[in-house]
PDB file of C-alpha atoms and ligand atoms in Angstrom:
ATOM      1  CA  MET A   1       3.925  13.676  44.475  1.00  0.00           C
ATOM      2  CA  THR A   2       0.150  14.174  44.570  1.00  0.00           C
ATOM      3  CA  SER A   3      -1.873  11.625  46.542  1.00  0.00           C
ATOM      4  CA  SER A   4      -5.039  10.241  44.936  1.00  0.00           C
ATOM      5  CA  SER A   5      -7.161  11.977  47.577  1.00  0.00           C
ATOM      6  CA  THR A   6      -5.749  15.447  46.805  1.00  0.00           C
ATOM      7  CA  ARG A   7      -7.854  17.747  44.669  1.00  0.00           C
ATOM      8  CA  LEU A   8      -5.891  18.666  41.527  1.00  0.00           C
ATOM      9  CA  SER A   9      -5.662  22.189  40.176  1.00  0.00           C
ATOM     10  CA  PRO A  10      -6.304  22.783  36.441  1.00  0.00           C
ATOM     11  CA  THR A  11      -2.535  23.134  35.903  1.00  0.00           C
ATOM     12  CA  GLU A  12      -1.890  19.822  37.644  1.00  0.00           C
ATOM     13  CA  ILE A  13      -4.559  18.058  35.562  1.00  0.00           C
ATOM     14  CA  THR A  14      -2.811  19.279  32.419  1.00  0.00           C
ATOM     15  CA  ARG A  15       0.576  18.175  33.727  1.00  0.00           C
ATOM     16  CA  GLN A  16      -0.744  14.694  34.564  1.00  0.00           C
ATOM     17  CA  ALA A  17      -2.297  14.289  31.119  1.00  0.00           C
ATOM     18  CA  VAL A  18       0.894  15.450  29.390  1.00  0.00           C
ATOM     19  CA  ASP A  19       3.071  13.212  31.580  1.00  0.00           C
ATOM     20  CA  SER A  20       0.893  10.175  30.798  1.00  0.00           C
ATOM     21  CA  PHE A  21       2.530  10.133  27.352  1.00  0.00           C
ATOM     22  CA  ALA A  22       6.094  10.422  28.659  1.00  0.00           C
ATOM     23  CA  ALA A  23       6.904   6.762  27.992  1.00  0.00           C
ATOM     24  CA  THR A  24       5.634   6.753  24.387  1.00  0.00           C
ATOM     25  CA  PRO A  25       8.411   4.890  22.567  1.00  0.00           C
ATOM     26  CA  ASP A  26       8.127   6.803  19.305  1.00  0.00           C
ATOM     27  CA  ALA A  27       9.573  10.285  19.887  1.00  0.00           C
ATOM     28  CA  ARG A  28       7.476  12.011  17.220  1.00  0.00           C
ATOM     29  CA  SER A  29       4.221  10.483  18.512  1.00  0.00           C
ATOM     30  CA  ARG A  30       5.195  11.590  22.020  1.00  0.00           C
ATOM     31  CA  GLU A  31       5.894  15.141  20.844  1.00  0.00           C
ATOM     32  CA  ILE A  32       2.604  15.385  18.946  1.00  0.00           C
ATOM     33  CA  LEU A  33       0.434  13.938  21.719  1.00  0.00           C
ATOM     34  CA  GLN A  34       2.003  16.007  24.482  1.00  0.00           C
ATOM     35  CA  SER A  35       1.714  19.181  22.441  1.00  0.00           C
ATOM     36  CA  LEU A  36      -1.875  18.343  21.483  1.00  0.00           C
ATOM     37  CA  VAL A  37      -2.875  17.881  25.139  1.00  0.00           C
ATOM     38  CA  THR A  38      -1.036  21.053  26.163  1.00  0.00           C
ATOM     39  CA  HIS A  39      -2.774  23.176  23.500  1.00  0.00           C
ATOM     40  CA  LEU A  40      -6.167  21.520  23.981  1.00  0.00           C
ATOM     41  CA  HIS A  41      -6.076  22.161  27.723  1.00  0.00           C
ATOM     42  CA  ALA A  42      -4.911  25.744  27.143  1.00  0.00           C
ATOM     43  CA  PHE A  43      -7.847  26.285  24.781  1.00  0.00           C
ATOM     44  CA  VAL A  44     -10.368  24.838  27.267  1.00  0.00           C
ATOM     45  CA  THR A  45      -8.937  27.027  30.027  1.00  0.00           C
ATOM     46  CA  ASP A  46      -8.690  30.112  27.804  1.00  0.00           C
ATOM     47  CA  VAL A  47     -12.364  30.122  26.803  1.00  0.00           C
ATOM     48  CA  GLY A  48     -13.543  28.725  30.153  1.00  0.00           C
ATOM     49  CA  LEU A  49     -15.345  25.901  28.364  1.00  0.00           C
ATOM     50  CA  THR A  50     -18.538  24.910  30.205  1.00  0.00           C
ATOM     51  CA  GLU A  51     -19.849  21.363  30.696  1.00  0.00           C
ATOM     52  CA  ARG A  52     -22.713  22.148  28.314  1.00  0.00           C
ATOM     53  CA  GLU A  53     -20.354  23.453  25.628  1.00  0.00           C
ATOM     54  CA  TRP A  54     -18.111  20.399  25.918  1.00  0.00           C
ATOM     55  CA  ALA A  55     -21.157  18.106  25.601  1.00  0.00           C
ATOM     56  CA  ASP A  56     -22.173  20.080  22.481  1.00  0.00           C
ATOM     57  CA  ALA A  57     -18.671  19.630  21.055  1.00  0.00           C
ATOM     58  CA  VAL A  58     -18.838  15.872  21.636  1.00  0.00           C
ATOM     59  CA  ALA A  59     -22.241  15.836  19.884  1.00  0.00           C
ATOM     60  CA  VAL A  60     -20.701  17.654  16.887  1.00  0.00           C
ATOM     61  CA  LEU A  61     -17.873  15.090  16.711  1.00  0.00           C
ATOM     62  CA  THR A  62     -20.412  12.266  16.968  1.00  0.00           C
ATOM     63  CA  ALA A  63     -22.509  13.763  14.142  1.00  0.00           C
ATOM     64  CA  THR A  64     -19.327  14.113  12.083  1.00  0.00           C
ATOM     65  CA  GLY A  65     -18.641  10.398  12.504  1.00  0.00           C
ATOM     66  CA  HIS A  66     -22.216   9.433  11.703  1.00  0.00           C
ATOM     67  CA  ILE A  67     -22.387  11.383   8.430  1.00  0.00           C
ATOM     68  CA  THR A  68     -18.964  10.187   7.200  1.00  0.00           C
ATOM     69  CA  ASP A  69     -18.753   7.161   4.887  1.00  0.00           C
ATOM     70  CA  ASP A  70     -16.914   6.116   1.693  1.00  0.00           C
ATOM     71  CA  ARG A  71     -18.562   8.928  -0.301  1.00  0.00           C
ATOM     72  CA  ARG A  72     -18.894  11.674   2.306  1.00  0.00           C
ATOM     73  CA  GLN A  73     -15.868  12.897   4.292  1.00  0.00           C
ATOM     74  CA  GLU A  74     -16.991  15.370   6.953  1.00  0.00           C
ATOM     75  CA  PHE A  75     -13.634  15.224   8.798  1.00  0.00           C
ATOM     76  CA  VAL A  76     -11.874  16.580   5.685  1.00  0.00           C
ATOM     77  CA  LEU A  77     -14.525  19.319   5.478  1.00  0.00           C
ATOM     78  CA  TRP A  78     -13.697  20.371   9.063  1.00  0.00           C
ATOM     79  CA  SER A  79      -9.990  20.403   8.247  1.00  0.00           C
ATOM     80  CA  ASP A  80     -10.616  22.448   5.091  1.00  0.00           C
ATOM     81  CA  THR A  81     -13.095  24.981   6.526  1.00  0.00           C
ATOM     82  CA  LEU A  82     -11.001  25.555   9.668  1.00  0.00           C
ATOM     83  CA  GLY A  83      -7.969  26.306   7.490  1.00  0.00           C
ATOM     84  CA  VAL A  84      -5.970  23.346   8.814  1.00  0.00           C
ATOM     85  CA  SER A  85      -5.566  21.743   5.378  1.00  0.00           C
ATOM     86  CA  MET A  86      -4.043  24.920   3.937  1.00  0.00           C
ATOM     87  CA  LEU A  87      -1.862  25.403   7.027  1.00  0.00           C
ATOM     88  CA  VAL A  88      -0.451  21.880   6.648  1.00  0.00           C
ATOM     89  CA  ASP A  89       0.093  22.600   2.927  1.00  0.00           C
ATOM     90  CA  ALA A  90       1.903  25.869   3.727  1.00  0.00           C
ATOM     91  CA  LEU A  91       4.179  24.140   6.249  1.00  0.00           C
ATOM     92  CA  ALA A  92       4.935  21.299   3.812  1.00  0.00           C
ATOM     93  CA  HIS A  93       5.697  23.657   0.910  1.00  0.00           C
ATOM     94  CA  PRO A  94       7.147  26.861   2.409  1.00  0.00           C
ATOM     95  CA  SER A  95       8.525  27.999  -0.946  1.00  0.00           C
ATOM     96  CA  PRO A  96       7.584  26.665  -4.378  1.00  0.00           C
ATOM     97  CA  GLY A  97      11.059  27.569  -5.719  1.00  0.00           C
ATOM     98  CA  GLY A  98       9.806  27.620  -9.319  1.00  0.00           C
ATOM     99  CA  ALA A  99       7.646  24.517  -9.037  1.00  0.00           C
ATOM    100  CA  THR A 100       3.877  24.688  -9.555  1.00  0.00           C
ATOM    101  CA  GLU A 101       2.231  25.533  -6.251  1.00  0.00           C
ATOM    102  CA  SER A 102       0.182  23.000  -4.354  1.00  0.00           C
ATOM    103  CA  THR A 103      -3.210  23.294  -2.715  1.00  0.00           C
ATOM    104  CA  ILE A 104      -5.675  21.042  -0.909  1.00  0.00           C
ATOM    105  CA  LEU A 105      -6.810  17.618  -2.084  1.00  0.00           C
ATOM    106  CA  GLY A 106     -10.407  18.048  -0.894  1.00  0.00           C
ATOM    107  CA  PRO A 107     -12.828  15.263   0.005  1.00  0.00           C
ATOM    108  CA  PHE A 108     -13.891  14.228  -3.516  1.00  0.00           C
ATOM    109  CA  TYR A 109     -10.721  12.507  -4.694  1.00  0.00           C
ATOM    110  CA  VAL A 110     -11.474   8.890  -5.602  1.00  0.00           C
ATOM    111  CA  PRO A 111      -8.450   6.667  -6.329  1.00  0.00           C
ATOM    112  CA  GLY A 112      -8.426   4.384  -9.346  1.00  0.00           C
ATOM    113  CA  SER A 113      -9.743   6.717 -12.062  1.00  0.00           C
ATOM    114  CA  PRO A 114      -9.662   5.145 -15.548  1.00  0.00           C
ATOM    115  CA  LEU A 115      -6.468   5.557 -17.550  1.00  0.00           C
ATOM    116  CA  ARG A 116      -7.559   7.497 -20.660  1.00  0.00           C
ATOM    117  CA  GLU A 117      -5.923   8.190 -24.049  1.00  0.00           C
ATOM    118  CA  HIS A 118      -4.381  11.555 -24.948  1.00  0.00           C
ATOM    119  CA  GLY A 119      -7.129  13.992 -25.798  1.00  0.00           C
ATOM    120  CA  ALA A 120      -9.900  11.866 -24.284  1.00  0.00           C
ATOM    121  CA  ASP A 121     -12.957  13.393 -22.673  1.00  0.00           C
ATOM    122  CA  ILE A 122     -13.361  12.939 -18.923  1.00  0.00           C
ATOM    123  CA  ALA A 123     -17.078  13.789 -19.194  1.00  0.00           C
ATOM    124  CA  GLU A 124     -19.088  10.607 -19.704  1.00  0.00           C
ATOM    125  CA  GLN A 125     -22.306  12.592 -20.102  1.00  0.00           C
ATOM    126  CA  GLU A 126     -23.312  16.206 -20.787  1.00  0.00           C
ATOM    127  CA  ALA A 127     -21.688  18.380 -18.090  1.00  0.00           C
ATOM    128  CA  GLY A 128     -21.136  21.912 -19.442  1.00  0.00           C
ATOM    129  CA  THR A 129     -19.030  23.977 -21.851  1.00  0.00           C
ATOM    130  CA  PRO A 130     -16.237  21.845 -23.356  1.00  0.00           C
ATOM    131  CA  ALA A 131     -12.746  22.736 -22.123  1.00  0.00           C
ATOM    132  CA  TRP A 132      -9.589  21.639 -23.914  1.00  0.00           C
ATOM    133  CA  ILE A 133      -6.715  21.399 -21.438  1.00  0.00           C
ATOM    134  CA  ARG A 134      -3.211  20.793 -22.691  1.00  0.00           C
ATOM    135  CA  GLY A 135       0.362  21.399 -21.674  1.00  0.00           C
ATOM    136  CA  ARG A 136       3.557  19.852 -20.518  1.00  0.00           C
ATOM    137  CA  VAL A 137       4.915  18.378 -17.292  1.00  0.00           C
ATOM    138  CA  ARG A 138       8.509  19.361 -16.673  1.00  0.00           C
ATOM    139  CA  SER A 139      11.099  19.460 -13.936  1.00  0.00           C
ATOM    140  CA  LEU A 140      12.561  22.627 -12.404  1.00  0.00           C
ATOM    141  CA  ASP A 141      15.373  22.820 -14.969  1.00  0.00           C
ATOM    142  CA  GLY A 142      12.860  22.641 -17.828  1.00  0.00           C
ATOM    143  CA  THR A 143      13.407  18.976 -18.747  1.00  0.00           C
ATOM    144  CA  PRO A 144      10.140  17.434 -20.003  1.00  0.00           C
ATOM    145  CA  ILE A 145       8.982  14.513 -17.864  1.00  0.00           C
ATOM    146  CA  ALA A 146       7.774  11.569 -19.946  1.00  0.00           C
ATOM    147  CA  GLY A 147       5.443   9.037 -18.353  1.00  0.00           C
ATOM    148  CA  ALA A 148       4.196  11.379 -15.611  1.00  0.00           C
ATOM    149  CA  GLU A 149       0.682  10.595 -14.451  1.00  0.00           C
ATOM    150  CA  LEU A 150      -1.984  13.292 -14.279  1.00  0.00           C
ATOM    151  CA  ASP A 151      -4.962  12.339 -12.128  1.00  0.00           C
ATOM    152  CA  VAL A 152      -7.778  14.831 -12.787  1.00  0.00           C
ATOM    153  CA  TRP A 153     -11.295  15.307 -11.426  1.00  0.00           C
ATOM    154  CA  GLN A 154     -13.858  18.072 -11.406  1.00  0.00           C
ATOM    155  CA  ASN A 155     -17.502  18.967 -10.875  1.00  0.00           C
ATOM    156  CA  GLY A 156     -20.017  19.447 -13.673  1.00  0.00           C
ATOM    157  CA  ASP A 157     -22.384  22.348 -14.331  1.00  0.00           C
ATOM    158  CA  ASN A 158     -24.847  20.840 -11.825  1.00  0.00           C
ATOM    159  CA  GLU A 159     -22.147  21.700  -9.223  1.00  0.00           C
ATOM    160  CA  LEU A 160     -21.646  18.018  -8.351  1.00  0.00           C
ATOM    161  CA  TYR A 161     -18.685  15.635  -8.463  1.00  0.00           C
ATOM    162  CA  ALA A 162     -19.611  12.148  -9.717  1.00  0.00           C
ATOM    163  CA  VAL A 163     -19.071  10.745  -6.224  1.00  0.00           C
ATOM    164  CA  GLN A 164     -21.881  13.038  -4.990  1.00  0.00           C
ATOM    165  CA  ASP A 165     -24.230  12.464  -7.910  1.00  0.00           C
ATOM    166  CA  PRO A 166     -26.328   9.284  -7.925  1.00  0.00           C
ATOM    167  CA  ASP A 167     -27.278   9.966 -11.586  1.00  0.00           C
ATOM    168  CA  ALA A 168     -23.656  10.113 -12.836  1.00  0.00           C
ATOM    169  CA  PRO A 169     -21.538   7.136 -13.938  1.00  0.00           C
ATOM    170  CA  ASP A 170     -18.791   6.383 -11.391  1.00  0.00           C
ATOM    171  CA  ASP A 171     -15.988   7.512 -13.730  1.00  0.00           C
ATOM    172  CA  HIS A 172     -17.717  10.690 -14.930  1.00  0.00           C
ATOM    173  CA  LEU A 173     -15.479  13.798 -14.870  1.00  0.00           C
ATOM    174  CA  ARG A 174     -12.372  11.993 -13.733  1.00  0.00           C
ATOM    175  CA  GLY A 175      -9.454  10.259 -15.415  1.00  0.00           C
ATOM    176  CA  ARG A 176      -5.739   9.569 -15.450  1.00  0.00           C
ATOM    177  CA  PHE A 177      -3.426  10.538 -18.316  1.00  0.00           C
ATOM    178  CA  LEU A 178       0.236   9.714 -19.008  1.00  0.00           C
ATOM    179  CA  THR A 179       2.529  12.301 -20.543  1.00  0.00           C
ATOM    180  CA  ASP A 180       4.178  11.516 -23.886  1.00  0.00           C
ATOM    181  CA  ASP A 181       7.929  11.578 -24.675  1.00  0.00           C
ATOM    182  CA  ASP A 182       7.889  15.402 -24.677  1.00  0.00           C
ATOM    183  CA  GLY A 183       6.098  15.585 -21.325  1.00  0.00           C
ATOM    184  CA  GLY A 184       2.930  16.596 -23.197  1.00  0.00           C
ATOM    185  CA  PHE A 185      -0.636  15.923 -22.143  1.00  0.00           C
ATOM    186  CA  SER A 186      -4.083  16.891 -23.369  1.00  0.00           C
ATOM    187  CA  PHE A 187      -7.595  16.084 -22.304  1.00  0.00           C
ATOM    188  CA  ARG A 188     -11.146  17.277 -22.694  1.00  0.00           C
ATOM    189  CA  ALA A 189     -12.976  18.472 -19.611  1.00  0.00           C
ATOM    190  CA  VAL A 190     -15.716  21.023 -19.022  1.00  0.00           C
ATOM    191  CA  ARG A 191     -15.397  24.601 -17.877  1.00  0.00           C
ATOM    192  CA  PRO A 192     -15.686  24.263 -14.093  1.00  0.00           C
ATOM    193  CA  VAL A 193     -18.351  26.203 -12.180  1.00  0.00           C
ATOM    194  CA  PRO A 194     -18.297  27.473  -8.587  1.00  0.00           C
ATOM    195  CA  TYR A 195     -19.990  25.098  -6.164  1.00  0.00           C
ATOM    196  CA  ARG A 196     -21.074  24.773  -2.577  1.00  0.00           C
ATOM    197  CA  ILE A 197     -19.243  22.327  -0.349  1.00  0.00           C
ATOM    198  CA  PRO A 198     -21.693  19.883   1.263  1.00  0.00           C
ATOM    199  CA  ASP A 199     -23.501  21.971   3.886  1.00  0.00           C
ATOM    200  CA  ASP A 200     -26.203  19.603   5.130  1.00  0.00           C
ATOM    201  CA  GLY A 201     -24.089  18.310   8.041  1.00  0.00           C
ATOM    202  CA  PRO A 202     -22.223  19.652  11.076  1.00  0.00           C
ATOM    203  CA  VAL A 203     -19.799  21.723   8.977  1.00  0.00           C
ATOM    204  CA  GLY A 204     -22.727  23.361   7.176  1.00  0.00           C
ATOM    205  CA  ARG A 205     -24.328  24.150  10.541  1.00  0.00           C
ATOM    206  CA  MET A 206     -21.057  25.762  11.663  1.00  0.00           C
ATOM    207  CA  LEU A 207     -20.920  27.866   8.457  1.00  0.00           C
ATOM    208  CA  ALA A 208     -24.530  29.017   8.877  1.00  0.00           C
ATOM    209  CA  ALA A 209     -24.111  29.775  12.595  1.00  0.00           C
ATOM    210  CA  THR A 210     -21.035  31.907  11.922  1.00  0.00           C
ATOM    211  CA  GLY A 211     -22.344  33.833   8.912  1.00  0.00           C
ATOM    212  CA  ARG A 212     -19.966  32.084   6.499  1.00  0.00           C
ATOM    213  CA  HIS A 213     -20.938  30.808   3.033  1.00  0.00           C
ATOM    214  CA  PRO A 214     -20.134  27.375   1.564  1.00  0.00           C
ATOM    215  CA  TRP A 215     -18.909  28.475  -1.902  1.00  0.00           C
ATOM    216  CA  ARG A 216     -15.700  27.496  -3.679  1.00  0.00           C
ATOM    217  CA  PRO A 217     -14.425  29.151  -6.893  1.00  0.00           C
ATOM    218  CA  ALA A 218     -14.464  27.119 -10.127  1.00  0.00           C
ATOM    219  CA  HIS A 219     -11.490  24.778 -10.504  1.00  0.00           C
ATOM    220  CA  ILE A 220     -10.227  21.489 -11.913  1.00  0.00           C
ATOM    221  CA  HIS A 221      -8.239  19.218  -9.577  1.00  0.00           C
ATOM    222  CA  VAL A 222      -4.924  17.757 -10.727  1.00  0.00           C
ATOM    223  CA  VAL A 223      -2.506  15.422  -8.970  1.00  0.00           C
ATOM    224  CA  VAL A 224       0.753  14.828 -10.864  1.00  0.00           C
ATOM    225  CA  ARG A 225       2.987  11.879  -9.994  1.00  0.00           C
ATOM    226  CA  ALA A 226       6.392  11.168 -11.550  1.00  0.00           C
ATOM    227  CA  ALA A 227       9.329   9.065 -10.432  1.00  0.00           C
ATOM    228  CA  GLY A 228      12.041  11.099  -8.722  1.00  0.00           C
ATOM    229  CA  HIS A 229       9.724  14.068  -8.214  1.00  0.00           C
ATOM    230  CA  ALA A 230       7.516  15.273  -5.392  1.00  0.00           C
ATOM    231  CA  THR A 231       3.862  14.489  -6.031  1.00  0.00           C
ATOM    232  CA  LEU A 232       1.978  17.694  -6.833  1.00  0.00           C
ATOM    233  CA  THR A 233      -1.605  18.160  -5.614  1.00  0.00           C
ATOM    234  CA  THR A 234      -3.073  21.300  -7.102  1.00  0.00           C
ATOM    235  CA  HIS A 235      -6.032  23.071  -8.753  1.00  0.00           C
ATOM    236  CA  LEU A 236      -6.485  24.946 -12.036  1.00  0.00           C
ATOM    237  CA  PHE A 237      -8.704  27.892 -11.024  1.00  0.00           C
ATOM    238  CA  ASP A 238     -10.767  29.777 -13.626  1.00  0.00           C
ATOM    239  CA  ALA A 239      -9.826  33.484 -13.542  1.00  0.00           C
ATOM    240  CA  GLU A 240     -13.414  34.469 -14.385  1.00  0.00           C
ATOM    241  CA  SER A 241     -14.948  32.621 -11.471  1.00  0.00           C
ATOM    242  CA  HIS A 242     -16.779  34.120  -8.509  1.00  0.00           C
ATOM    243  CA  HIS A 243     -15.347  33.435  -5.024  1.00  0.00           C
ATOM    244  CA  LEU A 244     -11.658  33.579  -5.949  1.00  0.00           C
ATOM    245  CA  HIS A 245     -11.297  36.036  -3.060  1.00  0.00           C
ATOM    246  CA  ASP A 246     -13.499  34.304  -0.519  1.00  0.00           C
ATOM    247  CA  ASP A 247     -13.018  30.579  -1.075  1.00  0.00           C
ATOM    248  CA  THR A 248     -14.595  28.945   1.979  1.00  0.00           C
ATOM    249  CA  VAL A 249     -11.579  26.619   2.329  1.00  0.00           C
ATOM    250  CA  PHE A 250      -8.874  29.301   1.748  1.00  0.00           C
ATOM    251  CA  ALA A 251      -7.267  27.259  -1.068  1.00  0.00           C
ATOM    252  CA  VAL A 252      -6.661  29.896  -3.777  1.00  0.00           C
ATOM    253  CA  LYS A 253      -3.065  30.851  -4.537  1.00  0.00           C
ATOM    254  CA  PRO A 254      -2.629  33.614  -7.164  1.00  0.00           C
ATOM    255  CA  THR A 255      -0.304  31.512  -9.343  1.00  0.00           C
ATOM    256  CA  LEU A 256      -3.005  28.844  -9.693  1.00  0.00           C
ATOM    257  CA  VAL A 257      -5.537  31.215 -11.299  1.00  0.00           C
ATOM    258  CA  HIS A 258      -5.615  30.868 -15.102  1.00  0.00           C
ATOM    259  CA  SER A 259      -7.487  32.477 -17.991  1.00  0.00           C
ATOM    260  CA  PHE A 260      -9.484  29.982 -20.011  1.00  0.00           C
ATOM    261  CA  ALA A 261      -9.470  31.348 -23.582  1.00  0.00           C
ATOM    262  CA  ALA A 262     -12.887  31.482 -25.299  1.00  0.00           C
ATOM    263  CA  ARG A 263     -13.018  29.692 -28.677  1.00  0.00           C
ATOM    264  CA  ALA A 264     -15.773  29.760 -31.308  1.00  0.00           C
ATOM    265  CA  ALA A 265     -17.594  26.637 -32.484  1.00  0.00           C
ATOM    266  CA  ASP A 266     -16.032  27.021 -35.952  1.00  0.00           C
ATOM    267  CA  ASP A 267     -12.476  27.593 -34.701  1.00  0.00           C
ATOM    268  CA  PRO A 268     -10.333  25.402 -37.002  1.00  0.00           C
ATOM    269  CA  ALA A 269      -8.163  24.408 -34.013  1.00  0.00           C
ATOM    270  CA  ARG A 270     -11.074  22.766 -32.218  1.00  0.00           C
ATOM    271  CA  PRO A 271     -10.333  19.258 -31.022  1.00  0.00           C
ATOM    272  CA  PRO A 272     -12.279  16.325 -32.490  1.00  0.00           C
ATOM    273  CA  GLY A 273     -15.789  15.925 -31.138  1.00  0.00           C
ATOM    274  CA  ILE A 274     -16.341  19.572 -30.140  1.00  0.00           C
ATOM    275  CA  GLU A 275     -19.163  21.198 -32.115  1.00  0.00           C
ATOM    276  CA  GLU A 276     -20.111  24.136 -29.902  1.00  0.00           C
ATOM    277  CA  SER A 277     -18.182  27.077 -28.470  1.00  0.00           C
ATOM    278  CA  TRP A 278     -15.472  25.918 -26.099  1.00  0.00           C
ATOM    279  CA  VAL A 279     -12.641  27.158 -23.907  1.00  0.00           C
ATOM    280  CA  GLU A 280      -8.963  26.329 -23.904  1.00  0.00           C
ATOM    281  CA  LEU A 281      -6.235  26.324 -21.290  1.00  0.00           C
ATOM    282  CA  GLU A 282      -2.557  25.678 -21.936  1.00  0.00           C
ATOM    283  CA  ILE A 283      -0.548  25.060 -18.815  1.00  0.00           C
ATOM    284  CA  ASP A 284       2.921  23.869 -17.781  1.00  0.00           C
ATOM    285  CA  LEU A 285       3.034  21.821 -14.593  1.00  0.00           C
ATOM    286  CA  VAL A 286       6.452  21.986 -12.939  1.00  0.00           C
ATOM    287  CA  LEU A 287       7.527  19.334 -10.428  1.00  0.00           C
ATOM    288  CA  ALA A 288      10.082  19.716  -7.644  1.00  0.00           C
ATOM    289  CA  PRO A 289      12.662  16.950  -7.206  1.00  0.00           C
ATOM    290  CA  SER A 290      12.198  14.389  -4.462  1.00  0.00           C
ATOM    291  CA  ASP A 291      14.720  12.281  -2.596  1.00  0.00           C
ATOM    292  CA  HIS A 292      12.226   9.455  -2.437  1.00  0.00           C
ATOM    293  CA  PRO A 293      12.474   7.009  -5.377  1.00  0.00           C
ATOM    294  CA  ALA A 294       8.677   6.878  -5.645  1.00  0.00           C
ATOM    295  CA  ASP A 295       7.080   9.642  -3.656  1.00  0.00           C
ATOM    296  CA  PRO A 296       3.964   8.072  -2.129  1.00  0.00           C
ATOM    297  CA  PHE A 297       0.671   9.836  -2.570  1.00  0.00           C
ATOM    298  CA  VAL A 298      -1.203   9.844   0.706  1.00  0.00           C
ATOM    299  CA  ASP A 299      -4.976  10.198   0.625  1.00  0.00           C
ATOM    300  CA  GLY A 300      -6.793  10.281   3.927  1.00  0.00           C
ATOM    301  CA  GLY A 301      -4.622   7.555   5.435  1.00  0.00           C
ATOM    302  CA  ARG A 302      -4.395   5.392   2.308  1.00  0.00           C
ATOM    303  CA  THR A 303      -1.055   5.324   0.518  1.00  0.00           C
ATOM    304  CA  HIS A 304      -1.047   4.625  -3.211  1.00  0.00           C
TER     305      HIS A 304
HETATM  306  C1  BEZ B 401     -12.975  20.314  -3.423  1.00  0.00           C
HETATM  307  O1  BEZ B 401     -12.273  21.118  -3.985  1.00  0.00           O
HETATM  308  O2  BEZ B 401     -13.377  19.354  -4.045  1.00  0.00           O
HETATM  309  C2  BEZ B 401     -13.357  20.577  -2.004  1.00  0.00           C
HETATM  310  C3  BEZ B 401     -12.416  21.065  -1.134  1.00  0.00           C
HETATM  311  C4  BEZ B 401     -12.779  21.302   0.181  1.00  0.00           C
HETATM  312  C5  BEZ B 401     -14.061  21.039   0.606  1.00  0.00           C
HETATM  313  C6  BEZ B 401     -15.004  20.546  -0.273  1.00  0.00           C
HETATM  314  C7  BEZ B 401     -14.657  20.323  -1.607  1.00  0.00           C
HETATM  315 FE1   FE B 402     -13.110  20.781  -5.911  1.00  0.00          FE
END
């Protein structure tokens, strides 16, 4: 037993901090907190963190809190740019087993997108080259899934998501679609363009200080929810995009990269309303089964 007047060694400080969680009633919380303190102390010891460096770190965390609000999520940007989001994804989905692979949600998901009709346009104002996206949602054994919900969102050719763009209507470039009896879906979008993640805050300062860039390859986000199936959070990446090999958030998986076929303005197969050249992507989205009757979709602490 150490008396309060005895000077503690670094190892003893760590042991005291770890032991302070010993009576945590929830076993998983206890495991996580004790491991967190163990690894955090090991990191501080390993790099010999100075008082000045620790004060700088606290200032970075404070700046992260100050810049974060309902429309800007700097904590998610840290998770994404440090590779934690993709590590959590890899641990959660060690093997796709024939299902469509998952990737990160990102900070620009906004719940409650409008439910739109088959074939509807998610662009509420001019946003780039029209893209016709269609396909089928099915389960691992090939059975079409009727009534699955696709929740889609993307940036426009100004690089911005609606939630970042004060000039865009709130529901611009986002929407929800239900699959028909054959599991089919279709919607109009725009060909996505590469964009920079927000780099005017602490994460941007980290990227600049370390010689990293803020670019992501062009993609459309899709979340697919269906009863009896695991919710799928994924991207449709454009095979012709820059930055497929150096995505700043490490989120590209080869199976998620797709060729958007170029179509002429006078192509007889063009969907209603398209009068210029356009691109087309046909894609099957395959869901893994889930033991949960309605797999909850968790978004930054909110469960839908
Ligand atoms: C996104 O894909 O929307 C995204 C992901 C990580 C950081 C910033 C944006
Ligand atoms: Fe994105």
